Short mmCIF file of C-alpha atoms and ligand atoms in Angstrom, two decimals:
data_model
loop_
_atom_site.label_atom_id
_atom_site.label_comp_id
_atom_site.label_asym_id
_atom_site.label_seq_id
_atom_site.Cartn_x
_atom_site.Cartn_y
_atom_site.Cartn_z
CA UNK A 287 70.68 109.75 125.35
CA UNK A 288 74.11 109.05 123.92
CA UNK A 289 76.92 110.77 125.82
CA UNK A 290 79.59 112.09 123.53
CA UNK A 291 83.32 112.32 124.18
CA UNK A 292 83.58 115.56 126.11
CA UNK A 293 87.36 115.61 125.63
CA UNK A 294 86.76 116.91 122.11
CA UNK A 295 85.84 120.26 123.66
CA UNK A 296 89.46 120.57 124.82
CA UNK A 297 90.75 120.53 121.21
CA UNK A 298 91.39 123.64 119.16
CA UNK A 299 88.42 124.36 116.93
CA UNK A 300 89.94 123.07 113.72
CA UNK A 301 92.97 121.05 112.73
CA UNK A 302 95.99 123.12 111.69
CA UNK A 303 96.28 121.97 108.07
CA UNK A 304 92.51 122.14 107.60
CA UNK A 305 92.48 125.73 108.77
CA UNK A 306 95.40 126.81 106.55
CA UNK A 307 93.74 125.11 103.58
CA UNK A 308 90.43 126.89 104.28
CA UNK A 309 92.12 130.31 104.53
CA UNK A 310 94.00 129.74 101.27
CA UNK A 311 90.83 128.61 99.48
CA UNK A 312 88.90 131.61 100.77
CA UNK A 313 91.67 133.92 99.56
CA UNK A 314 91.64 132.33 96.11
CA UNK A 315 87.88 132.61 95.87
CA UNK A 316 88.08 136.32 96.74
CA UNK A 317 91.07 136.98 94.40
CA UNK A 318 90.73 134.70 91.36
CA UNK A 319 93.41 136.76 89.57
CA UNK A 320 96.07 135.88 92.17
CA UNK A 321 98.08 132.63 92.07
CA UNK A 322 99.06 131.27 95.47
CA UNK A 323 102.32 129.37 95.86
CA UNK A 324 101.96 126.61 98.42
CA UNK A 325 104.81 125.90 100.82
CA UNK A 326 102.41 124.86 103.55
CA UNK A 327 101.60 121.20 104.20
CA UNK A 328 104.53 118.88 103.64
CA UNK A 329 103.09 117.14 100.62
CA UNK A 330 105.39 115.65 98.01
CA UNK A 331 105.10 116.74 94.34
CA UNK A 332 107.40 114.35 92.45
CA UNK A 333 106.17 111.05 90.98
CA UNK A 334 106.88 107.68 92.54
CA UNK A 335 110.09 105.83 91.68
CA UNK A 336 109.87 103.70 88.49
CA UNK A 337 110.44 100.44 90.44
CA UNK A 338 107.44 101.29 92.61
CA UNK A 339 105.24 101.93 89.59
CA UNK A 340 106.39 98.64 88.09
CA UNK A 341 105.54 96.77 91.31
CA UNK A 342 102.12 98.39 91.44
CA UNK A 343 101.33 97.38 87.84
CA UNK A 344 102.50 93.86 88.50
CA UNK A 345 100.39 93.59 91.64
CA UNK A 346 97.33 94.86 89.79
CA UNK A 347 97.85 92.16 87.13
CA UNK A 348 98.16 89.53 89.88
CA UNK A 349 94.79 90.61 91.27
CA UNK A 350 93.33 90.15 87.75
CA UNK A 351 94.14 86.44 87.63
CA UNK A 352 92.55 83.62 89.57
CA UNK A 353 95.85 81.87 90.35
CA UNK A 354 97.52 84.96 91.85
CA UNK A 355 94.50 86.71 93.35
CA UNK A 356 94.72 87.82 97.02
CA UNK A 357 91.78 88.40 99.32
CA UNK A 358 92.10 89.76 102.87
CA UNK A 359 95.61 90.66 103.91
CA UNK A 360 97.11 89.51 107.23
CA UNK A 361 96.26 92.22 109.79
CA UNK A 362 99.87 92.73 110.78
CA UNK A 363 101.27 92.89 107.25
CA UNK A 364 102.51 90.46 104.58
CA UNK A 365 105.72 88.57 105.37
CA UNK A 366 107.52 90.11 102.37
CA UNK A 367 106.79 93.66 103.53
CA UNK A 368 107.83 92.95 107.12
CA UNK A 369 111.05 91.39 105.80
CA UNK A 370 111.66 94.46 103.61
CA UNK A 371 111.29 96.70 106.67
CA UNK A 372 113.64 94.50 108.74
CA UNK A 373 116.18 94.53 105.86
CA UNK A 374 115.96 98.33 105.77
CA UNK A 375 116.97 98.40 109.46
CA UNK A 376 119.71 95.84 108.86
CA UNK A 377 121.35 98.24 106.36
CA UNK A 378 122.00 100.51 109.35
CA UNK A 379 123.19 97.68 111.56
CA UNK A 380 119.91 97.59 113.52
CA UNK A 381 118.30 94.22 114.21
CA UNK A 382 114.51 94.19 114.05
CA UNK A 383 112.56 90.94 114.04
CA UNK A 384 109.91 90.95 111.28
CA UNK A 385 107.37 89.99 113.99
CA UNK A 386 108.07 93.37 115.58
CA UNK A 387 107.06 95.16 112.36
CA UNK A 388 103.39 96.16 111.91
CA UNK A 389 102.55 97.38 108.42
CA UNK A 390 100.08 100.25 108.26
CA UNK A 391 98.73 102.89 105.88
CA UNK A 392 101.02 105.52 107.36
CA UNK A 393 101.98 107.10 110.63
CA UNK A 394 98.76 109.15 110.89
CA UNK A 395 96.66 106.00 111.32
CA UNK A 396 98.91 104.40 113.89
CA UNK A 397 99.31 107.64 115.86
CA UNK A 398 95.57 107.62 116.27
CA UNK A 399 95.49 104.00 117.37
CA UNK A 400 98.64 103.49 119.47
CA UNK A 401 97.10 105.28 122.47
CA UNK A 402 94.84 102.26 122.81
CA UNK A 403 97.76 100.46 124.52
CA UNK A 404 97.98 102.98 127.35
CA UNK A 405 95.80 103.94 130.28
CA UNK A 406 94.01 107.28 130.33
CA UNK A 407 95.93 108.30 133.45
CA UNK A 408 99.31 108.46 131.71
CA UNK A 409 100.75 111.95 131.38
CA UNK A 410 101.97 112.60 127.86
CA UNK A 411 105.11 114.65 127.30
CA UNK A 412 105.25 116.17 123.83
CA UNK A 413 108.49 117.75 122.67
CA UNK A 414 107.17 120.86 120.99
CA UNK A 415 106.85 122.40 118.48
CA UNK A 416 105.41 119.14 117.19
CA UNK A 417 103.12 117.59 114.66
CA UNK A 418 99.73 118.46 116.16
CA UNK A 419 98.33 114.92 116.08
CA UNK A 420 100.66 113.78 118.93
CA UNK A 421 98.86 116.02 121.42
CA UNK A 422 95.42 115.96 119.76
CA UNK A 423 95.07 112.16 119.65
CA UNK A 424 95.88 112.02 123.35
CA UNK A 425 93.57 114.90 124.23
CA UNK A 426 90.78 113.00 122.48
CA UNK A 427 91.57 110.06 124.76
CA UNK A 428 91.39 112.23 127.88
CA UNK A 429 95.11 112.31 128.65
CA UNK A 430 96.97 115.27 130.07
CA UNK A 431 99.63 116.82 127.86
CA UNK A 432 102.93 118.01 129.32
CA UNK A 433 104.51 120.24 126.68
CA UNK A 434 108.32 120.25 126.62
CA UNK A 435 109.12 123.52 124.86
CA UNK A 436 111.77 123.68 122.20
CA UNK A 437 113.27 127.17 122.03
CA UNK A 438 115.89 129.03 120.13
CA UNK A 439 118.08 128.74 123.26
CA UNK A 440 117.97 124.94 123.36
CA UNK A 441 118.21 124.70 119.55
CA UNK A 442 114.66 123.24 119.52
CA UNK A 443 116.15 120.07 120.99
CA UNK A 444 114.98 119.97 124.62
CA UNK A 445 116.30 117.20 126.83
CA UNK A 446 114.58 115.50 129.77
CA UNK A 447 114.93 117.37 133.03
CA UNK A 448 115.04 115.52 136.39
CA UNK A 449 111.67 117.14 137.24
CA UNK A 450 109.89 115.80 134.17
CA UNK A 451 106.89 113.73 135.21
CA UNK A 452 105.33 111.79 132.33
CA UNK A 453 104.74 108.20 131.37
CA UNK A 454 104.68 108.64 127.60
CA UNK A 455 106.81 110.91 125.44
CA UNK A 456 106.54 111.80 121.76
CA UNK A 457 109.74 112.62 119.88
CA UNK A 458 110.27 113.36 116.21
CA UNK A 459 113.82 113.62 114.90
CA UNK A 460 114.60 115.15 112.47
CA UNK A 461 111.86 117.30 113.75
CA UNK A 462 108.75 118.45 112.01
CA UNK A 463 108.41 121.49 112.00
CA UNK A 464 111.79 122.87 113.11
CA UNK A 465 114.13 120.54 111.19
CA UNK A 466 116.25 120.18 114.36
CA UNK A 467 117.73 116.68 114.79
CA UNK A 468 118.98 114.99 117.97
CA UNK A 469 122.55 113.70 117.94
CA UNK A 470 123.13 110.16 119.21
CA UNK A 471 124.30 111.48 122.60
CA UNK A 472 121.23 113.73 122.98
CA UNK A 473 118.74 111.04 121.99
CA UNK A 474 120.49 108.65 124.38
CA UNK A 475 119.50 111.02 127.21
CA UNK A 476 115.84 110.46 126.34
CA UNK A 477 116.29 106.69 126.12
CA UNK A 478 118.04 106.59 129.50
CA UNK A 479 115.36 108.80 131.03
CA UNK A 480 112.57 106.56 129.69
CA UNK A 481 114.23 103.40 131.01
CA UNK A 482 114.78 104.94 134.43
CA UNK A 483 111.14 106.12 134.59
CA UNK A 484 109.74 102.98 132.93
CA UNK A 485 108.13 105.40 130.45
CA UNK A 486 107.54 104.71 126.77
CA UNK A 487 108.85 106.82 123.87
CA UNK A 488 106.84 107.08 120.66
CA UNK A 489 109.51 107.96 118.12
CA UNK A 490 108.46 109.40 114.76
CA UNK A 491 111.16 108.63 112.17
CA UNK A 492 109.25 109.97 109.16
CA UNK A 493 112.07 112.29 108.10
CA UNK A 494 115.05 109.98 108.55
CA UNK A 495 115.78 109.83 104.79
CA UNK A 496 116.74 113.54 104.90
CA UNK A 497 119.53 113.09 107.45
CA UNK A 498 122.93 114.18 106.17
CA UNK A 499 124.76 114.51 109.50
CA UNK A 500 126.53 111.23 110.44
CA UNK A 501 126.04 111.92 114.14
CA UNK A 502 122.22 111.95 113.80
CA UNK A 503 120.64 108.49 114.30
CA UNK A 504 118.24 107.29 111.60
CA UNK A 505 116.45 105.02 114.04
CA UNK A 506 116.10 105.21 117.81
CA UNK A 507 117.10 101.55 117.88
CA UNK A 508 120.65 102.56 117.01
CA UNK A 509 120.90 103.50 120.69
CA UNK A 510 121.49 101.00 123.52
CA UNK A 511 118.41 100.49 125.66
CA UNK A 512 115.91 101.79 123.06
CA UNK A 513 114.39 98.36 122.41
CA UNK A 514 113.31 98.33 126.07
CA UNK A 515 111.49 101.67 125.93
CA UNK A 516 110.63 102.84 122.40
CA UNK A 517 108.05 102.33 119.71
CA UNK A 518 109.19 103.65 116.33
CA UNK A 519 106.94 104.77 113.49
CA UNK A 520 108.20 104.96 109.95
CA UNK A 521 106.49 106.27 106.86
CA UNK A 522 107.17 106.04 103.15
CA UNK A 523 105.30 109.31 102.64
CA UNK A 524 108.30 111.60 102.65
CA UNK A 525 111.13 109.10 102.03
CA UNK A 526 109.54 107.53 98.92
CA UNK A 527 106.80 110.03 97.98
CA UNK A 528 103.88 107.93 99.28
CA UNK A 529 101.69 110.74 100.71
CA UNK A 530 98.93 109.87 98.26
CA UNK A 531 99.84 106.20 97.93
CA UNK A 532 100.04 105.42 101.68
CA UNK A 533 102.30 102.97 103.47
CA UNK A 534 104.26 102.87 106.67
CA UNK A 535 105.09 100.64 109.60
CA UNK A 536 105.30 100.71 113.34
CA UNK A 537 107.92 98.73 115.24
CA UNK A 538 107.00 97.47 118.69
CA UNK A 539 109.99 95.54 120.06
CA UNK A 540 109.43 92.31 121.93
CA UNK A 541 111.71 93.65 124.69
CA UNK A 542 109.21 96.41 125.47
CA UNK A 543 107.47 95.22 128.63
CA UNK A 544 105.39 97.33 130.98
CA UNK A 545 103.54 96.08 134.07
CA UNK A 546 104.63 92.57 133.07
CA UNK A 547 102.89 92.70 129.67
CA UNK A 548 104.45 92.63 126.22
CA UNK A 549 103.39 95.69 124.26
CA UNK A 550 104.21 93.84 121.06
CA UNK A 551 101.66 91.16 122.00
CA UNK A 552 99.12 93.79 122.99
CA UNK A 553 99.61 95.52 119.62
CA UNK A 554 99.08 92.19 117.84
CA UNK A 555 95.79 91.91 119.72
CA UNK A 556 94.87 95.52 118.87
CA UNK A 557 95.70 95.35 115.16
CA UNK A 558 94.12 91.95 114.61
CA UNK A 559 90.92 93.29 116.16
CA UNK A 560 90.86 96.79 114.67
CA UNK A 561 92.20 96.39 111.12
CA UNK A 562 91.78 94.21 108.08
CA UNK A 563 95.34 94.74 106.96
CA UNK A 564 96.84 96.96 104.28
CA UNK A 565 96.15 96.63 100.55
CA UNK A 566 98.23 93.96 98.81
CA UNK A 567 99.06 96.43 96.02
CA UNK A 568 100.52 98.98 98.43
CA UNK A 569 102.56 96.42 100.29
CA UNK A 570 104.16 95.36 96.99
CA UNK A 571 104.80 99.04 96.27
CA UNK A 572 106.36 99.46 99.70
CA UNK A 573 108.53 96.37 99.24
CA UNK A 574 109.82 97.77 95.95
CA UNK A 575 110.48 101.19 97.50
CA UNK A 576 112.69 99.57 100.14
CA UNK A 577 114.90 97.65 97.69
CA UNK A 578 118.37 99.10 97.00
CA UNK A 579 117.15 100.25 93.60
CA UNK A 580 113.95 101.76 95.07
CA UNK A 581 115.93 103.70 97.67
CA UNK A 582 118.37 104.87 95.01
CA UNK A 583 115.57 106.13 92.77
CA UNK A 584 113.77 107.87 95.63
CA UNK A 585 117.02 109.54 96.69
CA UNK A 586 117.02 111.37 93.36
CA UNK A 587 113.68 112.97 94.34
CA UNK A 588 114.98 113.79 97.81
CA UNK A 589 117.88 115.58 96.11
CA UNK A 590 115.36 117.82 94.33
CA UNK A 591 113.67 118.71 97.62
CA UNK A 592 117.08 119.37 99.16
CA UNK A 593 117.83 121.79 96.29
CA UNK A 594 114.50 123.49 97.04
CA UNK A 595 115.69 123.93 100.63
CA UNK A 596 118.89 125.53 99.32
CA UNK A 597 116.89 127.98 97.16
CA UNK A 598 114.73 129.02 100.12
CA UNK A 599 117.60 129.26 102.59
CA UNK A 600 119.53 131.43 100.08
CA UNK A 601 116.53 133.75 99.83
CA UNK A 602 116.17 133.96 103.64
CA UNK A 603 119.91 134.53 104.05
CA UNK A 604 119.74 137.35 101.55
CA UNK A 605 116.88 138.96 103.50
CA UNK A 606 118.59 138.48 106.87
CA UNK A 607 115.74 136.30 108.18
CA UNK A 608 116.62 134.01 111.11
CA UNK A 609 115.77 130.36 110.48
CA UNK A 610 116.47 126.77 111.51
CA UNK A 611 116.25 123.53 109.51
CA UNK A 612 116.73 122.77 105.85
CA UNK A 613 119.79 120.57 106.62
CA UNK A 614 118.58 117.21 107.89
CA UNK A 615 114.94 117.91 107.13
CA UNK A 616 112.66 119.20 104.36
CA UNK A 617 111.36 122.11 106.49
CA UNK A 618 112.52 125.63 107.25
CA UNK A 619 111.54 127.20 110.54
CA UNK A 620 111.78 130.96 110.58
CA UNK A 621 111.12 133.87 112.86
CA UNK A 622 108.10 135.96 111.90
CA UNK A 623 109.15 139.52 111.03
CA UNK A 624 108.56 142.60 113.15
CA UNK A 625 107.16 140.74 116.13
CA UNK A 626 104.18 139.49 114.16
CA UNK A 627 102.38 136.47 115.55
CA UNK A 628 102.26 133.31 113.44
CA UNK A 629 98.73 133.71 112.07
CA UNK A 630 99.22 137.45 111.36
CA UNK A 631 102.31 136.56 109.34
CA UNK A 632 100.40 133.75 107.57
CA UNK A 633 97.73 136.20 106.42
CA UNK A 634 100.15 139.00 105.56
CA UNK A 635 102.46 136.75 103.55
CA UNK A 636 99.51 135.25 101.67
CA UNK A 637 97.99 138.65 100.94
CA UNK A 638 101.12 140.55 99.99
CA UNK A 639 103.34 137.82 98.48
CA UNK A 640 100.86 135.10 97.57
CA UNK A 641 102.93 132.52 99.47
CA UNK A 642 101.30 130.03 101.81
CA UNK A 643 103.24 128.53 104.73
CA UNK A 644 102.26 127.07 108.10
CA UNK A 645 101.91 129.15 111.28
CA UNK A 646 104.32 127.92 113.94
CA UNK A 647 101.80 128.27 116.77
CA UNK A 648 99.84 125.39 115.20
CA UNK A 649 102.66 123.13 116.39
CA UNK A 650 102.36 124.19 120.05
CA UNK A 651 102.41 127.36 122.10
CA UNK A 652 106.21 127.67 121.93
CA UNK A 653 105.85 127.94 118.12
CA UNK A 654 104.15 131.32 118.46
CA UNK A 655 106.08 133.96 116.48
CA UNK A 656 107.55 131.25 114.21
CA UNK A 657 106.59 129.98 110.79
CA UNK A 658 107.27 126.89 108.65
CA UNK A 659 108.01 126.46 104.96
CA UNK A 660 107.90 123.06 103.31
CA UNK A 661 110.54 122.25 100.69
CA UNK A 662 108.32 119.69 98.94
CA UNK A 663 106.92 121.95 96.22
CA UNK A 664 108.13 121.69 92.63
CA UNK A 665 111.42 123.47 91.84
CA UNK A 666 109.52 125.98 89.68
CA UNK A 667 107.08 126.92 92.46
CA UNK A 668 109.90 127.05 95.01
CA UNK A 669 112.03 129.29 92.81
CA UNK A 670 109.15 131.67 92.27
CA UNK A 671 108.31 131.63 96.01
CA UNK A 672 111.98 132.46 96.79
CA UNK A 673 111.76 135.52 94.48
CA UNK A 674 108.51 136.61 96.09
CA UNK A 675 110.03 136.24 99.57
CA UNK A 676 112.96 138.43 98.58
CA UNK A 677 110.50 141.11 97.35
CA UNK A 678 108.34 140.72 100.50
CA UNK A 679 111.20 141.13 102.97
CA UNK A 680 112.89 143.96 100.97
C1 MLT B 828 103.15 118.23 107.60
O1 MLT B 828 103.00 119.07 106.75
O2 MLT B 828 103.48 118.44 108.77
C2 MLT B 828 102.92 116.79 107.20
O3 MLT B 828 102.97 116.66 105.85
C3 MLT B 828 101.62 116.36 107.64
C4 MLT B 828 101.53 114.88 107.63
O4 MLT B 828 102.53 114.20 107.56
O5 MLT B 828 100.41 114.41 107.72
#
């Protein structure tokens, strides 16, 4: 008989965004006359930048002709896309060797796979509240999770304590879901801790394009010592609207050595075994998104999402609701009213206001009693949601 992975029994029954989607669909089926406004999953709503569309069309035409046709892609990414990623770092004064860049379909895929570099015995510190896949992918691999709770008191930016015992740590800054962002000095504390402990940081930089505060680093590699201890994951999903297009990259520095082995070399071995590369079309799209013009065009979309954040924060301010975020990130993190728990508020807000958000407890136990709104909806939906929130909290 086949033995299945018994670690799956340690997972919550369903994945957070799957469960919220199911509840919203059930509600709609039961109330066809009601229109739900979705501020739940952080999914973009504005079209891709024109330069990206142009690059996609051009790449499709290349695939139509014998002389420019491409078959399998290199497993680690095309040279032009790795160069584009390295050039993106160079704009911030960070040196990344293209050989340290591994092109992927997005952070989700690499989060699932990166654990393959590490032994099952490693204890995994997750700064929570956090994107649920950090913990879930490690639970599936049999690792023990050490939650590091973010709280209102520490501004949802916990720092390593001398007692912390872990070999891997997951950090996301600006943070999903709270929107809190580590300053350079704060993030340096994590880098120093990891180097002292010979631990490895998995740094999720998916929301870096939303940073407005000059003291918040866009990449962990802006900090001394980070190349010796950190793997960084970057996605075009939020920065360039690629949630449905897919593209990202993971950086594994050559200086990252543990137990005498190069993690960059191990990741080459992993990717060349486990993937067949990323579509040529998407890599051309990604290259275009990372040109000066691509970044400029995408920034116009980010400006729309930032305006959405302003609309929602104005509504919450008016209602006297306590919240974090909305500054360096496209999320608002608010206290549930009247001591409600996160799921009770999810249901009540959906039923009474027809607004769907994400229950904070889905991002870790310390998220109980909190709730997240995404600012990625269209301006029209966001404006209507803001009105409904004002009526709900009145
Ligand atoms: C979120 O809503 O937290 C994200 O959009 C989910 C994701 O990036 O997969």
